[in-house]
Amino acid sequence: MARTWLSIRVELLSGLYAECDPAPGRVFLVGPRHTFQQLARAINIGFARWDHSHLYDFELADGCVVGFPDVDFGEDDVLDHASTKVMSRVGPRDRFGFRFDFGDEWIHECTVEETKVDPVGVYGEPSVEPVPLFGWGTIPDQYGRISDGRDAESLVEPEIPFPFLHDELVRMIELNGGEPMTSADLADTINAEGRYRKQDGSAVTSPQVGARVSKYPQLFGRDDGGRVRLRRPGRG
């Protein structure tokens, strides 16, 4: 077959009690007939979720939302997840978000890989549903359970939820009087304070700070010297 299918990289950024850093991920094979409803189901299965009864939505790069149009959350013109084809709305190199469970807020970043693929070549046959081709990382339990018990003792509930890294970057720059800081200085300051903890227990590095700054262009910019600065209303 021709290279007409998409491979979509999905990374789990945060949910439940904390962000996932490093982010676990899966790469999904998606064909021309697959809907966003089918992609959502594949993502949830790929990230080991057994309770699929929660609402979800996709937010596309152009601001369009794909989800449940019959549920009113004050959003206009929600595209129907059950009928909207993935390839009708996204293509190579596009990025979009997937949010599952509006209470626990499992947030995913989806990136369409640059080159289309032949489903027979990468999977062996065209699949009826989107399927995972590759994966990595530690997948958190959907409800934070650490055993098969059905009582409260089987749940993991930190006394104080760990802050998200981008929130800590904002706080560090504000504590610095709002003055720009290098990625290395931000990493060192965060590690010295110890309030933010990565999932694997390792130290925050300068490249990780840089990657997180790039993920949140609405929050951060760079000055002429390459230091990280906060974006303020009315300025770029």
PDB file of C-alpha atoms in Angstrom:
ATOM      1  CA  MET A   1       0.000   0.000   0.000  1.00  0.00           C
ATOM      2  CA  ALA A   2       0.996   3.627  -0.431  1.00  0.00           C
ATOM      3  CA  ARG A   3       2.271   5.765   2.428  1.00  0.00           C
ATOM      4  CA  THR A   4      -1.075   7.372   3.217  1.00  0.00           C
ATOM      5  CA  TRP A   5      -1.507   6.738   6.967  1.00  0.00           C
ATOM      6  CA  LEU A   6      -0.377   8.903   9.868  1.00  0.00           C
ATOM      7  CA  SER A   7       1.793   8.017  12.822  1.00  0.00           C
ATOM      8  CA  ILE A   8       0.868  10.163  15.804  1.00  0.00           C
ATOM      9  CA  ARG A   9       3.132  10.545  18.827  1.00  0.00           C
ATOM     10  CA  VAL A  10       1.142  10.966  22.061  1.00  0.00           C
ATOM     11  CA  GLU A  11       2.847  11.971  25.312  1.00  0.00           C
ATOM     12  CA  LEU A  12       1.157  12.047  28.720  1.00  0.00           C
ATOM     13  CA  LEU A  13       2.066  15.385  30.334  1.00  0.00           C
ATOM     14  CA  SER A  14       0.024  15.416  33.538  1.00  0.00           C
ATOM     15  CA  GLY A  15      -3.015  14.190  35.407  1.00  0.00           C
ATOM     16  CA  LEU A  16      -4.507  13.254  38.762  1.00  0.00           C
ATOM     17  CA  TYR A  17      -1.889  14.469  41.279  1.00  0.00           C
ATOM     18  CA  ALA A  18       1.178  15.527  39.300  1.00  0.00           C
ATOM     19  CA  GLU A  19       2.800  15.997  35.940  1.00  0.00           C
ATOM     20  CA  CYS A  20       4.669  13.143  34.306  1.00  0.00           C
ATOM     21  CA  ASP A  21       8.325  14.004  33.880  1.00  0.00           C
ATOM     22  CA  PRO A  22       9.783  12.262  31.954  1.00  0.00           C
ATOM     23  CA  ALA A  23       6.596  11.892  29.943  1.00  0.00           C
ATOM     24  CA  PRO A  24       5.568   8.378  28.897  1.00  0.00           C
ATOM     25  CA  GLY A  25       4.412   8.058  25.330  1.00  0.00           C
ATOM     26  CA  ARG A  26       2.964   5.948  22.559  1.00  0.00           C
ATOM     27  CA  VAL A  27       3.067   6.206  18.765  1.00  0.00           C
ATOM     28  CA  PHE A  28      -0.240   5.327  17.102  1.00  0.00           C
ATOM     29  CA  LEU A  29      -1.001   4.267  13.553  1.00  0.00           C
ATOM     30  CA  VAL A  30      -4.032   6.199  12.258  1.00  0.00           C
ATOM     31  CA  GLY A  31      -5.759   5.697   8.927  1.00  0.00           C
ATOM     32  CA  PRO A  32      -8.029   7.788   6.675  1.00  0.00           C
ATOM     33  CA  ARG A  33     -11.256   6.271   8.056  1.00  0.00           C
ATOM     34  CA  HIS A  34     -10.431   6.517  11.745  1.00  0.00           C
ATOM     35  CA  THR A  35     -12.427   8.998  13.832  1.00  0.00           C
ATOM     36  CA  PHE A  36     -11.347  10.993  16.859  1.00  0.00           C
ATOM     37  CA  GLN A  37     -13.574   8.716  18.943  1.00  0.00           C
ATOM     38  CA  GLN A  38     -11.522   5.725  17.788  1.00  0.00           C
ATOM     39  CA  LEU A  39      -8.264   7.581  18.467  1.00  0.00           C
ATOM     40  CA  ALA A  40      -9.424   8.480  21.981  1.00  0.00           C
ATOM     41  CA  ARG A  41     -10.252   4.835  22.697  1.00  0.00           C
ATOM     42  CA  ALA A  42      -6.845   3.726  21.392  1.00  0.00           C
ATOM     43  CA  ILE A  43      -5.048   6.315  23.542  1.00  0.00           C
ATOM     44  CA  ASN A  44      -6.921   5.282  26.665  1.00  0.00           C
ATOM     45  CA  ILE A  45      -6.175   1.610  26.072  1.00  0.00           C
ATOM     46  CA  GLY A  46      -2.557   2.425  25.247  1.00  0.00           C
ATOM     47  CA  PHE A  47      -2.192   4.309  28.527  1.00  0.00           C
ATOM     48  CA  ALA A  48      -3.688   1.431  30.563  1.00  0.00           C
ATOM     49  CA  ARG A  49      -7.043   2.981  31.430  1.00  0.00           C
ATOM     50  CA  TRP A  50      -9.840   0.537  32.106  1.00  0.00           C
ATOM     51  CA  ASP A  51     -12.633   3.006  32.954  1.00  0.00           C
ATOM     52  CA  HIS A  52     -13.569   4.795  29.734  1.00  0.00           C
ATOM     53  CA  SER A  53     -16.793   6.328  31.046  1.00  0.00           C
ATOM     54  CA  HIS A  54     -15.358   9.863  31.356  1.00  0.00           C
ATOM     55  CA  LEU A  55     -15.701  12.726  28.908  1.00  0.00           C
ATOM     56  CA  TYR A  56     -12.781  13.882  26.776  1.00  0.00           C
ATOM     57  CA  ASP A  57     -11.912  16.367  24.073  1.00  0.00           C
ATOM     58  CA  PHE A  58      -9.264  17.207  21.516  1.00  0.00           C
ATOM     59  CA  GLU A  59      -8.095  20.789  21.028  1.00  0.00           C
ATOM     60  CA  LEU A  60      -6.650  21.374  17.564  1.00  0.00           C
ATOM     61  CA  ALA A  61      -3.998  23.915  16.596  1.00  0.00           C
ATOM     62  CA  ASP A  62      -6.592  26.168  14.954  1.00  0.00           C
ATOM     63  CA  GLY A  63      -8.593  26.330  18.196  1.00  0.00           C
ATOM     64  CA  CYS A  64     -11.307  23.891  17.109  1.00  0.00           C
ATOM     65  CA  VAL A  65     -12.513  21.427  19.740  1.00  0.00           C
ATOM     66  CA  VAL A  66     -13.503  17.858  18.910  1.00  0.00           C
ATOM     67  CA  GLY A  67     -15.588  16.100  21.528  1.00  0.00           C
ATOM     68  CA  PHE A  68     -19.195  15.707  22.636  1.00  0.00           C
ATOM     69  CA  PRO A  69     -21.336  18.376  20.911  1.00  0.00           C
ATOM     70  CA  ASP A  70     -24.417  17.351  22.904  1.00  0.00           C
ATOM     71  CA  VAL A  71     -22.730  18.246  26.215  1.00  0.00           C
ATOM     72  CA  ASP A  72     -22.842  21.970  26.988  1.00  0.00           C
ATOM     73  CA  PHE A  73     -19.707  23.343  28.630  1.00  0.00           C
ATOM     74  CA  GLY A  74     -20.076  26.787  27.125  1.00  0.00           C
ATOM     75  CA  GLU A  75     -18.009  25.903  24.046  1.00  0.00           C
ATOM     76  CA  ASP A  76     -19.520  26.702  20.673  1.00  0.00           C
ATOM     77  CA  ASP A  77     -19.205  24.584  17.538  1.00  0.00           C
ATOM     78  CA  VAL A  78     -17.724  21.441  19.104  1.00  0.00           C
ATOM     79  CA  LEU A  79     -17.015  18.927  16.339  1.00  0.00           C
ATOM     80  CA  ASP A  80     -18.485  15.464  16.842  1.00  0.00           C
ATOM     81  CA  HIS A  81     -15.804  12.986  17.913  1.00  0.00           C
ATOM     82  CA  ALA A  82     -17.873  10.064  16.587  1.00  0.00           C
ATOM     83  CA  SER A  83     -18.034  11.282  12.984  1.00  0.00           C
ATOM     84  CA  THR A  84     -15.042  13.605  12.519  1.00  0.00           C
ATOM     85  CA  LYS A  85     -12.164  11.815  10.806  1.00  0.00           C
ATOM     86  CA  VAL A  86      -8.722  12.473  12.282  1.00  0.00           C
ATOM     87  CA  MET A  87      -7.109  12.956   8.872  1.00  0.00           C
ATOM     88  CA  SER A  88      -9.752  15.497   7.883  1.00  0.00           C
ATOM     89  CA  ARG A  89      -8.464  17.864  10.577  1.00  0.00           C
ATOM     90  CA  VAL A  90      -4.751  17.124  11.108  1.00  0.00           C
ATOM     91  CA  GLY A  91      -1.746  16.283   8.941  1.00  0.00           C
ATOM     92  CA  PRO A  92       2.024  15.801   9.133  1.00  0.00           C
ATOM     93  CA  ARG A  93       3.797  17.984  11.738  1.00  0.00           C
ATOM     94  CA  ASP A  94       0.536  19.202  13.284  1.00  0.00           C
ATOM     95  CA  ARG A  95       0.285  19.332  17.071  1.00  0.00           C
ATOM     96  CA  PHE A  96      -2.895  19.085  19.136  1.00  0.00           C
ATOM     97  CA  GLY A  97      -4.034  18.264  22.647  1.00  0.00           C
ATOM     98  CA  PHE A  98      -6.083  15.439  24.135  1.00  0.00           C
ATOM     99  CA  ARG A  99      -7.755  15.799  27.534  1.00  0.00           C
ATOM    100  CA  PHE A 100      -9.373  12.790  29.217  1.00  0.00           C
ATOM    101  CA  ASP A 101     -11.552  12.934  32.358  1.00  0.00           C
ATOM    102  CA  PHE A 102     -12.414  16.550  33.120  1.00  0.00           C
ATOM    103  CA  GLY A 103     -12.042  15.848  36.843  1.00  0.00           C
ATOM    104  CA  ASP A 104      -8.614  14.192  36.973  1.00  0.00           C
ATOM    105  CA  GLU A 105      -7.494  16.097  33.851  1.00  0.00           C
ATOM    106  CA  TRP A 106      -5.212  13.659  32.033  1.00  0.00           C
ATOM    107  CA  ILE A 107      -3.454  15.976  29.581  1.00  0.00           C
ATOM    108  CA  HIS A 108      -1.691  14.662  26.467  1.00  0.00           C
ATOM    109  CA  GLU A 109       0.309  16.323  23.725  1.00  0.00           C
ATOM    110  CA  CYS A 110      -0.158  14.795  20.281  1.00  0.00           C
ATOM    111  CA  THR A 111       2.295  15.344  17.421  1.00  0.00           C
ATOM    112  CA  VAL A 112       1.755  14.024  13.908  1.00  0.00           C
ATOM    113  CA  GLU A 113       5.067  12.712  12.641  1.00  0.00           C
ATOM    114  CA  GLU A 114       6.453  14.308   9.510  1.00  0.00           C
ATOM    115  CA  THR A 115       6.363  11.297   7.183  1.00  0.00           C
ATOM    116  CA  LYS A 116       3.243   9.318   6.312  1.00  0.00           C
ATOM    117  CA  VAL A 117       3.536   5.536   6.556  1.00  0.00           C
ATOM    118  CA  ASP A 118       2.411   2.354   4.820  1.00  0.00           C
ATOM    119  CA  PRO A 119       0.229   0.392   7.301  1.00  0.00           C
ATOM    120  CA  VAL A 120       1.255  -2.945   5.786  1.00  0.00           C
ATOM    121  CA  GLY A 121       4.924  -2.070   6.089  1.00  0.00           C
ATOM    122  CA  VAL A 122       4.771  -0.956   9.737  1.00  0.00           C
ATOM    123  CA  TYR A 123       1.951  -3.132  11.110  1.00  0.00           C
ATOM    124  CA  GLY A 124       1.416  -5.968   8.664  1.00  0.00           C
ATOM    125  CA  GLU A 125      -2.098  -5.005   7.592  1.00  0.00           C
ATOM    126  CA  PRO A 126      -4.497  -2.037   7.619  1.00  0.00           C
ATOM    127  CA  SER A 127      -6.035  -1.983  11.087  1.00  0.00           C
ATOM    128  CA  VAL A 128      -9.733  -1.449  11.798  1.00  0.00           C
ATOM    129  CA  GLU A 129      -8.862   0.741  14.810  1.00  0.00           C
ATOM    130  CA  PRO A 130      -5.862   2.982  15.507  1.00  0.00           C
ATOM    131  CA  VAL A 131      -3.121   0.833  17.049  1.00  0.00           C
ATOM    132  CA  PRO A 132       0.105   1.538  18.970  1.00  0.00           C
ATOM    133  CA  LEU A 133       3.358   0.970  17.092  1.00  0.00           C
ATOM    134  CA  PHE A 134       5.810   1.911  19.837  1.00  0.00           C
ATOM    135  CA  GLY A 135       5.844   3.069  23.431  1.00  0.00           C
ATOM    136  CA  TRP A 136       7.993   4.067  26.388  1.00  0.00           C
ATOM    137  CA  GLY A 137       7.898   5.232  29.993  1.00  0.00           C
ATOM    138  CA  THR A 138       6.069   4.464  33.203  1.00  0.00           C
ATOM    139  CA  ILE A 139       2.268   4.635  32.957  1.00  0.00           C
ATOM    140  CA  PRO A 140       0.544   5.911  36.135  1.00  0.00           C
ATOM    141  CA  ASP A 141      -2.543   4.111  37.379  1.00  0.00           C
ATOM    142  CA  GLN A 142      -5.765   5.796  36.274  1.00  0.00           C
ATOM    143  CA  TYR A 143      -6.950   6.327  39.852  1.00  0.00           C
ATOM    144  CA  GLY A 144      -3.615   6.250  41.677  1.00  0.00           C
ATOM    145  CA  ARG A 145      -4.103   2.716  43.020  1.00  0.00           C
ATOM    146  CA  ILE A 146      -1.096   0.683  44.108  1.00  0.00           C
ATOM    147  CA  SER A 147      -2.881  -2.616  44.850  1.00  0.00           C
ATOM    148  CA  ASP A 148      -6.020  -4.555  43.942  1.00  0.00           C
ATOM    149  CA  GLY A 149      -7.801  -3.405  47.107  1.00  0.00           C
ATOM    150  CA  ARG A 150     -11.050  -1.531  46.700  1.00  0.00           C
ATOM    151  CA  ASP A 151     -10.776   0.612  49.803  1.00  0.00           C
ATOM    152  CA  ALA A 152      -9.139   3.957  50.425  1.00  0.00           C
ATOM    153  CA  GLU A 153      -5.883   2.336  51.552  1.00  0.00           C
ATOM    154  CA  SER A 154      -5.177   1.204  48.002  1.00  0.00           C
ATOM    155  CA  LEU A 155      -5.054   4.814  46.758  1.00  0.00           C
ATOM    156  CA  VAL A 156      -1.990   7.034  46.573  1.00  0.00           C
ATOM    157  CA  GLU A 157      -2.848  10.572  47.659  1.00  0.00           C
ATOM    158  CA  PRO A 158       0.086  12.924  48.295  1.00  0.00           C
ATOM    159  CA  GLU A 159      -0.615  15.368  51.120  1.00  0.00           C
ATOM    160  CA  ILE A 160       0.433  18.235  48.892  1.00  0.00           C
ATOM    161  CA  PRO A 161       0.302  17.774  45.100  1.00  0.00           C
ATOM    162  CA  PHE A 162       3.682  18.375  43.471  1.00  0.00           C
ATOM    163  CA  PRO A 163       3.759  21.620  41.466  1.00  0.00           C
ATOM    164  CA  PHE A 164       4.078  21.487  37.701  1.00  0.00           C
ATOM    165  CA  LEU A 165       7.490  22.407  36.292  1.00  0.00           C
ATOM    166  CA  HIS A 166       6.184  25.336  34.246  1.00  0.00           C
ATOM    167  CA  ASP A 167       4.541  26.744  37.395  1.00  0.00           C
ATOM    168  CA  GLU A 168       7.864  26.484  39.212  1.00  0.00           C
ATOM    169  CA  LEU A 169       9.659  28.286  36.380  1.00  0.00           C
ATOM    170  CA  VAL A 170       7.163  31.136  36.642  1.00  0.00           C
ATOM    171  CA  ARG A 171       7.603  31.267  40.417  1.00  0.00           C
ATOM    172  CA  MET A 172      11.415  31.269  40.218  1.00  0.00           C
ATOM    173  CA  ILE A 173      11.494  34.163  37.774  1.00  0.00           C
ATOM    174  CA  GLU A 174       8.992  36.094  39.900  1.00  0.00           C
ATOM    175  CA  LEU A 175      11.170  35.485  42.990  1.00  0.00           C
ATOM    176  CA  ASN A 176      14.045  36.878  40.944  1.00  0.00           C
ATOM    177  CA  GLY A 177      12.163  40.138  40.669  1.00  0.00           C
ATOM    178  CA  GLY A 178      10.795  39.224  37.259  1.00  0.00           C
ATOM    179  CA  GLU A 179      14.279  39.404  35.760  1.00  0.00           C
ATOM    180  CA  PRO A 180      15.159  36.855  33.050  1.00  0.00           C
ATOM    181  CA  MET A 181      17.171  33.799  34.102  1.00  0.00           C
ATOM    182  CA  THR A 182      19.243  31.256  32.200  1.00  0.00           C
ATOM    183  CA  SER A 183      17.930  27.709  31.884  1.00  0.00           C
ATOM    184  CA  ALA A 184      20.901  26.502  33.953  1.00  0.00           C
ATOM    185  CA  ASP A 185      20.177  28.950  36.777  1.00  0.00           C
ATOM    186  CA  LEU A 186      16.512  27.963  36.785  1.00  0.00           C
ATOM    187  CA  ALA A 187      17.391  24.264  36.981  1.00  0.00           C
ATOM    188  CA  ASP A 188      19.904  24.832  39.786  1.00  0.00           C
ATOM    189  CA  THR A 189      17.471  26.958  41.796  1.00  0.00           C
ATOM    190  CA  ILE A 190      14.633  24.451  41.450  1.00  0.00           C
ATOM    191  CA  ASN A 191      16.880  21.542  42.445  1.00  0.00           C
ATOM    192  CA  ALA A 192      18.265  23.450  45.447  1.00  0.00           C
ATOM    193  CA  GLU A 193      14.806  24.268  46.753  1.00  0.00           C
ATOM    194  CA  GLY A 194      13.507  20.719  46.295  1.00  0.00           C
ATOM    195  CA  ARG A 195       9.823  21.634  46.088  1.00  0.00           C
ATOM    196  CA  TYR A 196       9.413  20.235  42.571  1.00  0.00           C
ATOM    197  CA  ARG A 197      10.078  16.508  42.183  1.00  0.00           C
ATOM    198  CA  LYS A 198      10.446  14.593  38.957  1.00  0.00           C
ATOM    199  CA  GLN A 199       8.635  11.300  38.714  1.00  0.00           C
ATOM    200  CA  ASP A 200      11.895   9.314  38.514  1.00  0.00           C
ATOM    201  CA  GLY A 201      13.579  11.260  41.328  1.00  0.00           C
ATOM    202  CA  SER A 202      16.361  12.679  39.146  1.00  0.00           C
ATOM    203  CA  ALA A 203      17.468  16.306  39.082  1.00  0.00           C
ATOM    204  CA  VAL A 204      16.011  18.873  36.686  1.00  0.00           C
ATOM    205  CA  THR A 205      18.458  19.700  33.903  1.00  0.00           C
ATOM    206  CA  SER A 206      18.972  22.783  31.764  1.00  0.00           C
ATOM    207  CA  PRO A 207      17.770  21.046  28.554  1.00  0.00           C
ATOM    208  CA  GLN A 208      14.582  19.983  30.354  1.00  0.00           C
ATOM    209  CA  VAL A 209      13.953  23.574  31.374  1.00  0.00           C
ATOM    210  CA  GLY A 210      14.488  24.655  27.780  1.00  0.00           C
ATOM    211  CA  ALA A 211      12.093  21.999  26.494  1.00  0.00           C
ATOM    212  CA  ARG A 212       9.395  23.047  28.960  1.00  0.00           C
ATOM    213  CA  VAL A 213       9.853  26.729  28.034  1.00  0.00           C
ATOM    214  CA  SER A 214       9.318  25.783  24.382  1.00  0.00           C
ATOM    215  CA  LYS A 215       6.108  23.907  25.258  1.00  0.00           C
ATOM    216  CA  TYR A 216       4.593  27.017  26.877  1.00  0.00           C
ATOM    217  CA  PRO A 217       5.189  29.943  24.477  1.00  0.00           C
ATOM    218  CA  GLN A 218       2.183  31.694  26.008  1.00  0.00           C
ATOM    219  CA  LEU A 219       4.100  31.912  29.318  1.00  0.00           C
ATOM    220  CA  PHE A 220       7.744  32.284  28.369  1.00  0.00           C
ATOM    221  CA  GLY A 221       9.981  34.053  25.898  1.00  0.00           C
ATOM    222  CA  ARG A 222      13.710  34.652  25.505  1.00  0.00           C
ATOM    223  CA  ASP A 223      15.604  37.911  25.773  1.00  0.00           C
ATOM    224  CA  ASP A 224      18.426  38.899  23.407  1.00  0.00           C
ATOM    225  CA  GLY A 225      20.875  36.924  25.543  1.00  0.00           C
ATOM    226  CA  GLY A 226      18.796  33.747  25.390  1.00  0.00           C
ATOM    227  CA  ARG A 227      17.631  33.972  29.009  1.00  0.00           C
ATOM    228  CA  VAL A 228      14.121  32.867  29.910  1.00  0.00           C
ATOM    229  CA  ARG A 229      11.665  35.670  30.605  1.00  0.00           C
ATOM    230  CA  LEU A 230       7.978  35.812  31.422  1.00  0.00           C
ATOM    231  CA  ARG A 231       5.576  37.045  28.798  1.00  0.00           C
ATOM    232  CA  ARG A 232       3.447  39.882  30.096  1.00  0.00           C
ATOM    233  CA  PRO A 233       0.095  41.153  28.792  1.00  0.00           C
ATOM    234  CA  GLY A 234       0.706  43.640  26.012  1.00  0.00           C
ATOM    235  CA  ARG A 235       4.209  42.478  25.183  1.00  0.00           C
ATOM    236  CA  GLY A 236       5.688  39.557  23.233  1.00  0.00           C
TER     237      GLY A 236
END
